[in-house]
């Protein structure tokens, strides 16, 4: 996934933040290869926030407001559908009433039942370290017993507690004041989905991989009641709470459950596995999901009847990249996002890795972007559908990206929907476009940045629905796009290595049409996995910029989770990092599963002397284990062994040659031959090794994005023991 850009650039930037001034160290090597290895001929990609003049916001109708938004009504009714047979429903939320906007807790996945990922109330800067869980110990090392968290897992709060889904370990409840564990329960199966807290019943609703919705006593974790759905799923399918109902997806069905009695109100059959959690539109009283066959469904909440069902993409359901024509897409690991005021549901598709190179880089104008997507509908990664009938409302100028690697591109980030005090709405997205945020190389992997998506033709003069507006932001590549959330004017991104944070300063209509005149932002404190460039402090704060240990990327000032611990994310990889903002606390969930809580206040703590320099590598000796099957390789991490298996795919992505034993290779053992070592082979490695060959590979088992890997530097490490099959 990672590559290193190598050009000589000197960056001097004075970044104005509210209460914090952050400077930039020199540009750092950008990429993730073998520990301590530099790839000759690569490029530098400094992490920058583009041009940062000190802006003077102007008072316009579309400028970012400073007041807390208030609710406005949208009186729109769906067409009368054909209802399916359902049980008699209980009371439903008042139709036509938008969700409240005001101070609130993050009580369910993506903040609310609309899945907007937006909290109107932010935490004022400066920020200070409050506590951390499942991450660092008192000296910044890796805490004993640390474990990874499920992908897409977010902390939610309620009753003074923080609730975290932890897979086979069930659910943890932490004291919000200090992060101590109050209880840990597993009601059954694996809890891979963000729980939902309900203040009315003081209960926590949890969806398990065994297909069951559990209702837990939020004070102690005891199971109060449960409802068994049909089927099972390891996907993250968090429940949604709206009014007296809990909605959840399982198998081919969507369920509405009375939150007090835990009795079924209705069940909707999608005719295909429902691969997204539900989202709820209060103005239409509709439940929206997307199924594996790429249909989007709108379900009437009053009785569970279908209002509409539509497939607007030209792509077919399947694993992207597994067909010669790259014509497959998925909706799994995403979720519908409701824009109530605009009458829209936004659906993200997972596309193929090759979409990164279709336009390399993306154009710099909305007209060119739209023309490209009209001519290539298979490249449309974000769908905007009319809530009332499911038709295409417009084509968003948003390209595909995600946390990719080699030939694999997972689901990209979901949009954030923000509603202003006057009722206007916009969405914040990760967009693509030129000029790139970095100098030198500008291609399909370097053209991503934060952006504002316009949802209608009235909110921002001079822009139409589907247009994107360029923003200043910290750089991340297209196959390392950051997952988004927002609080007030603060836009937050969860990159797999770090968390970025920006405050929007000026989004007046004169800005955003191009990358040379973007919406201006200021840096807020960022957070990185492990840094040691400024010594250890109990504040975990570094005022002069952060440099990642073992993969020296430089980002603006802020917090480090671990001190001098290297690439912790590779061992506990989840492909997902995110921010959550609830009441007066920010929570950052790192890719390795640490949860860090930040609060308002000056960073405090005694600066301590760095510990004695640690060995750059552990002393490994050859372990005579015999021949290890590739499926068992992860059990031998840290040992030098010989691994055997049949190659499933061999490919060169320009950074490394990959020998993989499963497609996609995520979740399985793999071999990487880095570019620096290609000269050791008589022929290109992709010509020596081929799918179907049985090979034995000898080397140290390390970690790469959560998977066991052997880095091969010489052909003597690989032995072909079987003729090519087929």
XYZ file of C-alpha atoms in Angstrom:
726
model
C 0.000 0.000 0.000
C 2.632 2.494 1.008
C 5.258 4.018 -1.203
C 7.959 6.593 -0.751
C 8.258 9.730 -2.761
C 11.793 11.117 -3.046
C 12.320 14.714 -4.170
C 14.164 17.423 -2.387
C 11.607 19.802 -0.959
C 12.063 22.276 1.847
C 8.767 23.234 3.418
C 8.374 26.212 5.690
C 4.844 26.693 6.992
C 3.544 28.700 9.855
C 0.265 27.116 10.887
C -2.160 29.211 12.889
C -4.346 27.190 15.223
C -6.657 28.269 17.985
C -4.438 28.331 21.036
C -1.638 26.223 19.445
C 1.096 27.110 16.992
C 2.509 24.145 15.117
C 5.714 24.043 13.067
C 6.835 21.550 10.469
C 10.002 19.512 10.652
C 11.782 18.658 7.451
C 9.987 16.418 4.978
C 10.274 12.758 5.890
C 10.545 9.606 3.872
C 7.068 8.541 3.013
C 6.249 4.885 2.852
C 5.989 1.610 4.676
C 8.510 -1.005 3.678
C 10.646 -3.404 5.655
C 11.774 -1.918 8.978
C 14.671 0.437 8.450
C 14.687 -0.006 4.677
C 14.820 2.894 2.237
C 13.850 2.422 -1.383
C 16.320 4.060 -3.769
C 14.792 6.365 -6.299
C 11.622 6.939 -4.313
C 10.116 10.353 -3.691
C 9.506 12.472 -0.660
C 5.921 13.230 0.257
C 5.937 15.745 3.102
C 2.737 16.001 5.124
C 1.515 19.517 4.555
C -1.593 21.560 4.921
C -1.206 23.343 1.616
C -0.970 27.136 1.517
C -2.017 28.575 4.839
C -2.480 32.316 4.759
C -4.154 33.705 7.818
C -7.692 34.156 6.498
C -10.220 36.738 7.461
C -13.647 35.088 7.385
C -16.343 37.060 5.672
C -19.969 37.169 6.669
C -21.922 35.349 4.009
C -24.887 33.064 4.065
C -22.660 30.115 3.289
C -19.761 30.932 5.558
C -19.191 28.460 8.374
C -21.432 29.641 11.210
C -20.121 29.956 14.740
C -23.439 29.367 16.460
C -24.888 26.006 17.367
C -27.237 24.978 14.546
C -30.926 24.559 15.232
C -33.401 22.204 13.643
C -35.559 23.037 10.667
C -38.349 20.989 9.148
C -38.541 19.414 5.717
C -42.161 18.516 4.896
C -41.641 15.825 2.294
C -43.669 12.595 2.091
C -42.687 9.401 0.294
C -44.956 7.924 -2.363
C -47.461 5.345 -1.262
C -45.737 1.937 -1.486
C -46.947 -1.609 -1.734
C -46.790 -2.923 1.825
C -45.677 -6.395 2.861
C -47.390 -8.357 5.577
C -46.068 -7.401 9.002
C -47.098 -7.617 12.644
C -48.968 -4.722 14.211
C -46.407 -1.994 14.852
C -45.818 -0.066 18.044
C -45.636 3.712 18.200
C -43.286 5.293 15.678
C -41.309 8.541 15.769
C -43.197 11.638 14.750
C -43.079 11.800 10.977
C -41.751 14.952 9.395
C -39.645 15.961 12.417
C -35.915 16.157 11.748
C -33.524 14.848 14.383
C -32.683 17.366 17.108
C -29.584 19.473 16.639
C -27.791 20.654 19.714
C -25.457 19.414 22.430
C -25.494 15.646 22.254
C -23.623 12.476 22.944
C -22.283 10.096 20.334
C -24.639 7.278 21.320
C -24.590 5.096 18.205
C -22.485 4.379 15.148
C -21.811 7.546 13.105
C -23.402 9.627 15.899
C -27.100 9.256 15.035
C -29.632 7.079 13.257
C -29.093 9.121 10.091
C -25.390 8.094 10.224
C -24.273 11.681 9.620
C -21.021 11.367 11.635
C -21.638 14.976 12.686
C -21.949 16.443 16.171
C -22.797 20.172 16.171
C -20.816 20.737 19.369
C -17.022 20.676 19.296
C -14.411 20.568 22.062
C -12.564 23.914 22.314
C -8.808 23.925 21.891
C -6.311 23.488 23.426
C -6.669 19.767 24.034
C -4.926 17.649 26.622
C -4.503 13.923 27.218
C -7.332 12.586 29.406
C -6.731 8.817 29.373
C -5.955 5.892 27.103
C -7.227 2.310 27.070
C -5.869 -0.784 25.325
C -2.859 1.173 24.180
C 0.184 2.634 25.957
C 1.450 1.922 29.438
C 2.715 4.599 31.832
C 5.986 5.033 29.938
C 4.552 4.912 26.406
C 5.241 1.235 25.798
C 2.665 -1.294 24.617
C 0.463 -2.297 27.529
C 0.384 -5.926 28.595
C -2.586 -7.822 27.211
C -3.239 -5.363 24.409
C -5.494 -6.599 21.587
C -6.972 -5.358 18.325
C -10.517 -4.141 17.828
C -12.948 -5.027 15.031
C -12.948 -2.895 11.921
C -15.471 0.004 11.936
C -15.758 -0.200 15.718
C -16.458 3.179 17.339
C -16.788 4.045 21.035
C -20.211 5.323 22.089
C -21.122 7.020 25.339
C -23.998 7.284 27.774
C -24.559 7.325 31.525
C -21.004 8.456 32.194
C -19.576 5.390 30.461
C -17.802 4.609 27.186
C -18.847 1.385 25.434
C -16.561 -0.451 23.023
C -17.190 -3.531 20.849
C -14.266 -5.931 21.172
C -15.004 -8.928 18.942
C -14.662 -12.272 20.731
C -14.065 -10.372 23.983
C -17.577 -8.944 23.862
C -18.228 -5.404 25.092
C -16.229 -3.197 27.443
C -17.651 -0.342 29.501
C -15.138 2.257 30.655
C -15.485 5.033 33.198
C -15.508 8.191 31.102
C -13.700 10.096 33.838
C -10.521 8.008 33.851
C -10.816 5.147 31.342
C -10.891 2.329 33.887
C -12.853 -0.806 32.985
C -16.219 -0.917 34.766
C -17.395 -4.152 33.191
C -16.716 -6.556 30.355
C -19.393 -8.937 29.069
C -19.876 -11.170 26.072
C -23.556 -12.065 25.666
C -22.745 -14.461 22.786
C -20.820 -14.710 19.507
C -18.405 -11.991 18.409
C -19.344 -8.367 18.960
C -17.971 -6.787 15.772
C -20.484 -3.933 15.588
C -20.591 -0.599 17.408
C -23.184 -0.789 20.213
C -26.016 1.726 20.567
C -26.852 3.373 23.886
C -30.445 4.296 24.741
C -30.990 6.783 27.541
C -34.723 6.067 27.866
C -34.122 2.479 28.920
C -30.539 2.889 30.214
C -29.745 -0.033 27.945
C -27.031 -0.922 25.471
C -28.149 -2.638 22.259
C -25.578 -4.952 20.729
C -25.612 -6.953 17.477
C -23.613 -10.182 17.575
C -22.097 -12.217 14.764
C -24.452 -15.023 15.795
C -27.349 -12.980 14.418
C -28.784 -11.917 17.766
C -29.668 -8.444 19.012
C -28.892 -8.241 22.732
C -30.235 -5.704 25.204
C -27.745 -5.165 28.024
C -28.074 -3.279 31.274
C -25.720 -0.374 30.628
C -24.759 -0.145 34.302
C -23.358 -3.668 34.606
C -23.492 -5.382 31.200
C -25.962 -8.053 32.234
C -28.236 -9.327 29.464
C -31.791 -8.069 29.920
C -33.295 -9.633 26.816
C -32.454 -10.696 23.267
C -33.948 -11.182 19.824
C -32.601 -13.786 17.410
C -32.472 -12.765 13.771
C -32.229 -15.166 10.859
C -28.661 -15.961 9.856
C -25.286 -14.757 11.055
C -22.636 -12.303 9.877
C -19.113 -11.208 10.772
C -19.667 -7.836 9.073
C -19.938 -4.701 11.207
C -23.720 -4.150 11.282
C -24.367 -1.715 14.137
C -27.981 -1.178 15.230
C -29.778 2.160 14.914
C -32.120 3.577 17.549
C -34.939 5.951 16.591
C -37.897 6.635 18.844
C -39.106 3.404 20.442
C -37.433 1.181 17.888
C -34.134 -0.530 17.286
C -33.344 -1.372 13.651
C -30.765 -3.939 12.650
C -29.720 -5.963 9.606
C -29.030 -9.692 9.582
C -29.016 -12.175 6.725
C -31.533 -11.159 4.061
C -33.593 -9.200 6.551
C -34.004 -5.844 8.230
C -35.739 -5.862 11.604
C -37.614 -3.272 13.610
C -37.652 -4.251 17.293
C -39.526 -2.569 20.124
C -36.736 -1.367 22.401
C -38.721 -1.996 25.588
C -40.365 -5.355 24.921
C -37.714 -6.634 22.441
C -40.580 -7.939 20.287
C -40.481 -7.783 16.500
C -42.523 -4.942 15.035
C -41.790 -5.874 11.416
C -39.308 -7.767 9.283
C -38.335 -6.771 5.752
C -36.981 -9.319 3.255
C -34.432 -7.733 0.899
C -34.069 -10.872 -1.219
C -30.278 -10.672 -0.852
C -27.934 -10.432 2.141
C -28.153 -6.975 3.676
C -24.515 -5.900 3.867
C -24.982 -2.487 5.497
C -26.452 -1.418 8.797
C -29.710 0.536 8.559
C -29.975 4.310 8.511
C -33.180 6.127 9.448
C -34.756 9.188 7.850
C -36.945 11.016 10.367
C -38.473 13.375 7.792
C -39.669 10.463 5.636
C -40.005 7.892 8.431
C -37.991 5.496 6.288
C -35.340 2.900 7.029
C -32.662 2.627 4.318
C -30.218 -0.228 3.674
C -28.135 -1.577 0.798
C -27.935 -5.271 -0.069
C -25.228 -7.426 -1.593
C -26.893 -7.342 -5.012
C -26.202 -3.552 -4.992
C -29.850 -2.583 -4.573
C -30.755 0.207 -2.166
C -34.004 -0.286 -0.238
C -36.278 2.237 1.461
C -38.591 0.637 4.021
C -41.668 2.304 5.489
C -41.221 2.363 9.245
C -44.933 2.297 10.025
C -45.405 -1.259 8.752
C -42.173 -2.500 7.148
C -43.474 -2.186 3.596
C -41.225 -1.400 0.666
C -41.357 2.209 -0.528
C -38.772 1.728 -3.254
C -35.913 -0.541 -4.288
C -33.382 0.603 -6.861
C -29.991 -0.244 -8.323
C -28.411 2.793 -9.924
C -24.866 1.559 -10.499
C -23.896 -0.158 -13.758
C -21.550 -2.453 -11.836
C -22.446 -5.980 -10.797
C -22.227 -7.475 -7.303
C -18.966 -9.216 -6.521
C -15.474 -8.855 -5.154
C -13.879 -5.875 -6.949
C -10.791 -6.854 -8.876
C -11.757 -10.503 -9.214
C -13.157 -10.129 -12.738
C -11.107 -9.383 -15.885
C -13.248 -6.351 -16.619
C -13.094 -4.969 -13.059
C -16.861 -4.579 -13.209
C -17.745 -5.685 -9.658
C -18.621 -3.603 -6.610
C -19.565 -4.104 -2.967
C -21.442 -2.134 -0.318
C -20.186 -4.104 2.693
C -18.315 -2.235 5.444
C -20.078 0.969 4.493
C -23.383 2.459 5.607
C -26.116 4.693 4.156
C -25.826 8.371 5.082
C -29.027 10.423 5.232
C -29.098 14.124 4.303
C -32.552 14.971 5.686
C -32.875 18.566 4.514
C -31.696 17.703 1.012
C -33.897 14.607 0.739
C -30.938 12.349 -0.090
C -29.315 9.098 0.862
C -25.613 8.736 0.032
C -24.300 5.226 -0.693
C -20.597 4.440 -1.005
C -19.393 1.605 -3.253
C -16.197 -0.341 -2.938
C -14.539 -0.401 -6.370
C -11.400 -1.981 -7.751
C -7.812 -0.935 -7.056
C -7.359 0.054 -10.694
C -9.803 2.957 -10.293
C -6.892 4.836 -8.753
C -5.230 5.021 -12.152
C -8.150 5.643 -14.525
C -7.453 9.373 -14.337
C -3.971 9.898 -12.981
C -4.315 12.426 -11.539
C -7.928 13.540 -11.369
C -8.749 16.812 -13.116
C -8.876 20.141 -11.332
C -12.380 21.325 -12.246
C -15.858 20.094 -11.470
C -16.865 20.226 -15.130
C -14.057 17.868 -16.110
C -14.769 15.538 -13.194
C -18.451 15.347 -14.084
C -17.739 14.712 -17.758
C -15.394 11.868 -16.845
C -17.908 10.216 -14.535
C -20.729 10.563 -17.059
C -18.598 8.836 -19.679
C -17.414 6.184 -17.217
C -20.327 5.345 -14.912
C -18.375 2.307 -13.684
C -16.069 4.794 -11.920
C -18.882 6.372 -9.871
C -17.921 5.536 -6.286
C -20.513 7.574 -4.378
C -24.222 7.411 -5.205
C -26.692 10.190 -4.346
C -30.277 8.903 -4.385
C -33.561 10.724 -3.926
C -35.069 9.642 -0.602
C -38.591 9.773 -2.001
C -38.220 7.451 -4.992
C -34.672 6.084 -5.136
C -33.774 7.778 -8.404
C -30.346 9.273 -9.036
C -30.414 12.810 -7.676
C -27.026 13.798 -9.129
C -23.549 12.389 -9.669
C -21.131 13.341 -6.882
C -17.667 14.259 -8.172
C -16.014 11.850 -5.746
C -13.489 9.238 -6.805
C -12.749 5.947 -5.124
C -10.031 5.376 -2.553
C -9.451 3.634 0.737
C -6.798 1.875 2.816
C -5.404 -0.117 -0.111
C -2.449 -2.372 -0.740
C -1.181 -3.843 -3.986
C -4.156 -5.103 -5.946
C -6.614 -4.586 -3.086
C -8.684 -1.477 -2.370
C -11.137 -1.750 0.520
C -14.230 0.327 1.157
C -13.410 4.025 1.264
C -14.525 6.642 3.809
C -18.182 7.541 4.277
C -19.299 11.165 3.837
C -20.184 13.415 6.755
C -23.445 15.381 6.499
C -23.499 18.759 8.198
C -26.613 20.864 8.683
C -26.290 24.599 9.369
C -28.510 26.747 11.564
C -30.411 28.055 8.512
C -31.290 24.529 7.346
C -28.657 24.290 4.622
C -26.710 21.074 4.293
C -23.384 20.077 2.811
C -21.361 16.890 3.002
C -17.671 16.535 3.750
C -15.804 13.901 1.788
C -12.396 12.724 0.755
C -12.165 14.016 -2.801
C -9.628 13.730 -5.596
C -8.374 16.524 -7.820
C -5.439 18.587 -8.990
C -3.254 20.319 -8.052
C -2.080 17.713 -5.557
C -1.298 18.771 -2.014
C 2.354 17.815 -2.472
C 4.915 19.160 -4.850
C 6.727 17.076 -7.412
C 4.875 13.919 -8.322
C 1.138 14.339 -8.813
C -0.583 11.157 -9.932
C -3.593 9.012 -9.098
C -2.120 8.060 -5.767
C -1.275 11.613 -4.698
C -4.473 13.472 -5.676
C -6.592 13.035 -2.498
C -7.560 15.701 0.025
C -10.509 16.752 2.158
C -13.378 18.394 0.302
C -16.884 19.767 0.646
C -19.617 18.126 -1.438
C -22.454 20.452 -2.498
C -25.867 18.764 -2.182
C -28.055 21.249 -4.068
C -27.805 24.251 -6.381
C -28.838 26.853 -3.794
C -26.629 26.475 -0.738
C -23.367 27.741 -2.230
C -23.729 30.326 -5.022
C -21.813 29.339 -8.118
C -21.879 25.605 -7.349
C -24.369 22.895 -8.288
C -25.346 19.612 -6.692
C -22.519 17.117 -6.987
C -19.735 19.705 -7.141
C -16.821 19.337 -4.757
C -14.974 22.216 -3.153
C -11.241 21.950 -2.532
C -10.002 22.312 1.056
C -6.657 22.735 2.758
C -5.710 19.574 4.638
C -2.889 17.357 5.781
C -1.869 15.083 2.941
C -2.713 11.388 2.656
C -2.562 9.206 -0.479
C -5.556 7.891 -2.402
C -4.962 4.366 -1.155
C -4.632 5.668 2.410
C -7.746 7.815 2.619
C -8.851 8.969 6.055
C -12.221 8.084 7.618
C -14.160 11.226 8.474
C -16.170 12.662 11.343
C -16.957 16.207 12.373
C -17.829 18.366 15.381
C -18.896 21.958 14.827
C -16.313 23.494 12.497
C -13.749 20.785 13.229
C -13.231 18.163 10.518
C -11.420 15.051 11.745
C -9.818 12.246 9.754
C -8.641 8.802 10.842
C -5.673 7.691 8.732
C -4.220 4.247 9.499
C -1.069 5.820 10.975
C -2.391 9.050 12.449
C -5.394 11.241 13.100
C -5.640 14.593 11.356
C -7.707 17.496 12.637
C -8.584 20.810 10.974
C -10.830 23.733 11.854
C -12.625 25.298 8.891
C -11.964 29.040 8.779
C -13.386 30.416 5.548
C -15.768 28.544 3.266
C -17.302 31.593 1.607
C -18.554 31.055 -1.989
C -15.464 32.629 -3.494
C -13.401 29.722 -2.233
C -13.143 26.052 -3.121
C -13.597 26.056 -6.898
C -9.956 25.105 -7.386
C -7.021 23.806 -5.451
C -5.298 27.161 -5.787
C -8.097 28.942 -3.902
C -9.316 26.353 -1.391
C -11.538 26.571 1.646
C -9.096 27.612 4.340
C -8.472 25.652 7.515
C -6.214 25.743 10.564
C -4.423 22.789 12.092
C -5.766 21.380 15.308
C -3.646 18.925 17.298
C -3.029 15.756 15.299
C -2.313 12.342 16.811
C 0.160 9.698 15.637
C 0.731 6.067 16.531
C 4.290 6.158 17.867
C 6.812 9.002 18.016
C 10.049 9.661 19.843
C 11.272 12.802 18.103
C 10.720 15.045 21.133
C 11.273 12.767 24.144
C 8.658 11.181 26.369
C 6.237 13.213 28.444
C 3.243 12.067 30.440
C 1.286 14.665 28.456
C 1.975 12.619 25.279
C 2.203 15.998 23.574
C 4.823 17.111 21.062
C 4.601 20.834 20.172
C 7.037 20.769 17.252
C 5.470 18.228 14.926
C 5.264 14.435 15.024
C 7.409 11.868 13.223
C 6.303 8.245 13.123
C 8.784 5.724 14.535
C 9.930 3.176 11.975
C 8.183 4.913 9.064
C 9.306 8.522 9.354
C 6.384 10.584 8.178
C 6.010 14.057 9.589
C 2.680 15.605 10.545
C 1.691 18.730 12.505
C 2.013 19.066 16.273
C -0.125 17.023 18.605
C -0.147 13.771 20.520
C 1.627 10.436 20.189
C 0.012 7.257 21.524
C 3.163 5.191 22.014
C 6.747 6.254 22.623
C 9.472 4.667 20.478
C 7.422 1.552 19.681
C 7.672 1.491 15.891
C 4.912 0.333 13.569
C 2.409 -0.916 16.134
C -0.386 -0.829 13.558
C 1.134 -3.671 11.533
C 0.730 -6.107 14.430
C -2.846 -5.094 15.299
C -4.103 -3.958 11.891
C -7.844 -3.253 11.489
C -7.778 -1.040 8.341
C -9.724 1.536 10.315
C -9.064 4.522 12.560
C -11.643 7.104 13.556
C -12.548 10.070 15.719
C -15.661 10.333 17.870
C -16.708 13.539 19.651
C -19.154 13.234 22.515
C -20.006 16.046 24.918
C -16.676 17.431 26.177
C -14.394 14.610 25.041
C -12.731 13.538 21.799
C -12.016 9.841 21.356
C -9.500 8.595 18.818
C -9.549 4.897 17.939
C -6.257 3.958 16.339
C -5.786 1.232 13.747
C -4.137 -0.905 16.416
C -7.188 -0.685 18.713
C -6.038 1.900 21.250
C -8.705 4.326 22.469
C -7.367 7.757 23.442
C -9.543 10.358 25.164
C -8.694 14.058 24.826
C -10.362 16.989 26.586
C -10.123 20.765 26.741
C -7.084 22.063 28.605
C -3.415 22.854 28.267
C -1.249 19.780 27.718
C 0.421 19.024 31.036
C 2.944 16.474 32.211
C 6.535 16.157 33.304
C 9.024 15.705 30.495
C 11.077 12.600 31.159
C 14.440 11.534 29.809
C 14.187 9.112 26.910
C 14.906 5.526 27.952
C 18.137 3.867 26.806
C 18.176 3.288 23.080
C 16.411 0.073 22.219
C 17.816 -2.497 19.860
C 16.740 -1.799 16.302
C 15.784 -5.431 15.868
C 15.274 -8.370 18.171
C 17.835 -11.144 18.082
C 16.184 -13.988 16.227
C 17.639 -17.444 15.862
C 16.622 -20.126 13.414
C 13.775 -22.159 14.831
C 13.765 -25.710 13.574
C 10.009 -26.123 13.268
C 9.995 -28.150 10.078
C 7.878 -26.893 7.184
C 4.998 -24.593 8.146
C 1.799 -24.430 6.092
C 1.039 -20.853 5.067
C -2.287 -20.944 6.939
C -0.385 -21.385 10.221
C 2.281 -18.748 9.574
C 0.814 -16.177 11.976
C 1.480 -18.563 14.873
C 5.233 -18.259 14.204
C 5.609 -14.472 14.262
C 9.103 -13.479 15.360
C 10.624 -16.782 14.242
C 12.692 -17.704 11.217
C 10.929 -20.624 9.569
C 10.120 -22.149 6.196
C 6.557 -21.619 4.979
C 4.996 -23.691 2.203
C 1.960 -23.114 0.029
C 0.607 -22.822 -3.509
C 0.871 -19.362 -5.031
C -2.486 -17.861 -5.879
C -1.275 -14.614 -7.402
C 1.986 -12.855 -8.277
C 2.033 -9.176 -9.133
C 4.279 -6.131 -9.210
C 2.713 -2.846 -8.081
C 5.818 -0.750 -8.653
C 6.858 -0.798 -4.990
C 7.170 -4.518 -4.368
C 6.526 -7.894 -5.951
C 3.843 -9.725 -4.023
C 3.606 -13.504 -3.774
C 0.216 -14.254 -2.307
C -1.581 -17.443 -1.342
C -5.120 -16.046 -1.200
C -7.074 -13.369 -3.082
C -7.492 -10.794 -1.753
C -4.358 -11.426 0.285
C -5.613 -9.518 3.322
C -5.958 -11.912 6.231
C -3.372 -14.405 4.948
C 0.382 -14.937 4.809
C 2.189 -13.154 1.973
C 5.680 -12.555 0.619
C 6.987 -9.123 -0.355
C 10.100 -8.582 -2.496
C 10.873 -4.888 -2.193
C 12.143 -2.858 -5.122
C 15.528 -2.388 -3.464
C 16.168 -6.137 -3.850
C 14.910 -6.761 -7.381
C 18.477 -6.579 -8.684
C 19.350 -9.729 -6.728
C 17.146 -11.804 -9.056
C 18.314 -12.953 -12.514
C 14.894 -12.118 -13.972
C 12.000 -10.003 -12.701
C 10.488 -11.917 -9.806
C 7.044 -11.865 -11.423
C 8.541 -13.863 -14.315
C 10.234 -16.431 -12.062
C 7.240 -17.173 -9.839
C 3.727 -17.842 -11.078
C 0.285 -18.771 -9.772
C -0.061 -22.498 -9.220
C 3.535 -23.090 -8.148
C 4.089 -24.757 -4.803
C 6.875 -22.867 -3.056
C 8.787 -22.924 0.200
C 9.834 -19.534 1.564
C 12.382 -19.175 4.373
C 12.704 -16.061 6.473
C 11.652 -14.137 9.537
C 7.875 -13.961 10.050
C 7.027 -10.308 10.612
C 3.778 -8.317 10.490
C 2.423 -6.232 7.637
C -0.996 -4.615 8.017
C -2.045 -7.293 10.473
C -0.883 -10.213 8.342
C 2.208 -12.431 8.623
C 4.845 -11.619 6.007
C 8.316 -12.696 4.969
C 10.415 -10.007 3.289
C 12.514 -11.796 0.673
C 15.759 -10.130 -0.409
C 17.457 -13.004 -2.282
C 16.193 -15.835 -4.510
C 17.842 -18.398 -2.228
C 14.991 -17.787 0.210
C 12.408 -19.225 -2.214
C 12.370 -22.813 -3.443
C 9.904 -24.028 -6.086
C 8.948 -27.546 -4.980
C 6.088 -28.270 -7.356
C 5.459 -27.815 -11.046
C 3.058 -25.084 -12.077
C -0.452 -26.433 -11.958
C -2.731 -26.091 -14.964
